């Protein structure tokens, strides 16, 4: 870890059918790289179904929601399902149109009893990698709803400027 206190962590477990991810604390631009990196590795291993549990997620920022959107396009299998979204997280997702794209299960879901959750170590990423990932997440959010351009357009311009300054 880089010495900073994480704003959120992920607890994970795998079964024969799916990968289960519980978000604890915040789902944010700070830890989105960790989630994306993990899911990418699991897809290489053949997993195609992911369950993201937001029962103890305090908040989810636009970068995290953009990552969820990108992960929802898993090739083959069940894709991504969001469960146990608290009212705040659900409202955040609905405010940018994710409820029209993501599978968000309305009824509460329990962790399968046979799964043992383990903390996912923080992924290493350069500032340039983080900026590129955050930019892609926001571009994806704008692609699903043009109204999101009003919300994220200035932020994307700042990211593009920072990328240009870093040679990205």
PDB file of N, CA, C and O in Angstrom, residues 26 61 86 89 136 138 161 166:
ATOM      1  N   UNK A  26     -16.152   3.485   0.832  1.00  0.00           N
ATOM      2  CA  UNK A  26     -16.439   4.258  -0.367  1.00  0.00           C
ATOM      3  C   UNK A  26     -16.000   3.519  -1.619  1.00  0.00           C
ATOM      4  O   UNK A  26     -14.937   2.919  -1.654  1.00  0.00           O
ATOM      5  N   UNK A  61     -18.717   7.326  -6.012  1.00  0.00           N
ATOM      6  CA  UNK A  61     -18.529   8.502  -6.849  1.00  0.00           C
ATOM      7  C   UNK A  61     -18.644   8.129  -8.328  1.00  0.00           C
ATOM      8  O   UNK A  61     -18.787   6.962  -8.692  1.00  0.00           O
ATOM      9  N   UNK A  86     -27.779   0.627  -1.033  1.00  0.00           N
ATOM     10  CA  UNK A  86     -28.518   1.434  -0.067  1.00  0.00           C
ATOM     11  C   UNK A  86     -29.178   2.606  -0.804  1.00  0.00           C
ATOM     12  O   UNK A  86     -28.846   2.878  -1.970  1.00  0.00           O
ATOM     13  N   UNK A  89     -26.665   5.142  -2.494  1.00  0.00           N
ATOM     14  CA  UNK A  89     -25.977   4.611  -3.674  1.00  0.00           C
ATOM     15  C   UNK A  89     -26.937   4.440  -4.844  1.00  0.00           C
ATOM     16  O   UNK A  89     -26.602   4.757  -5.986  1.00  0.00           O
ATOM     17  N   UNK A 136     -11.752   7.266 -19.002  1.00  0.00           N
ATOM     18  CA  UNK A 136     -12.584   6.274 -19.706  1.00  0.00           C
ATOM     19  C   UNK A 136     -13.898   6.060 -18.973  1.00  0.00           C
ATOM     20  O   UNK A 136     -14.963   5.976 -19.602  1.00  0.00           O
ATOM     21  N   UNK A 138     -15.603   8.146 -17.172  1.00  0.00           N
ATOM     22  CA  UNK A 138     -16.500   9.280 -17.396  1.00  0.00           C
ATOM     23  C   UNK A 138     -16.958   9.375 -18.852  1.00  0.00           C
ATOM     24  O   UNK A 138     -18.093   9.762 -19.125  1.00  0.00           O
ATOM     25  N   UNK A 161      -6.374  17.688 -19.892  1.00  0.00           N
ATOM     26  CA  UNK A 161      -5.270  18.628 -19.713  1.00  0.00           C
ATOM     27  C   UNK A 161      -4.155  17.986 -18.898  1.00  0.00           C
ATOM     28  O   UNK A 161      -2.979  18.070 -19.263  1.00  0.00           O
ATOM     29  N   UNK A 166       1.185  15.183 -18.658  1.00  0.00           N
ATOM     30  CA  UNK A 166       1.971  14.012 -18.251  1.00  0.00           C
ATOM     31  C   UNK A 166       2.430  13.161 -19.433  1.00  0.00           C
ATOM     32  O   UNK A 166       2.963  12.083 -19.256  1.00  0.00           O
TER      33      UNK A 166
END
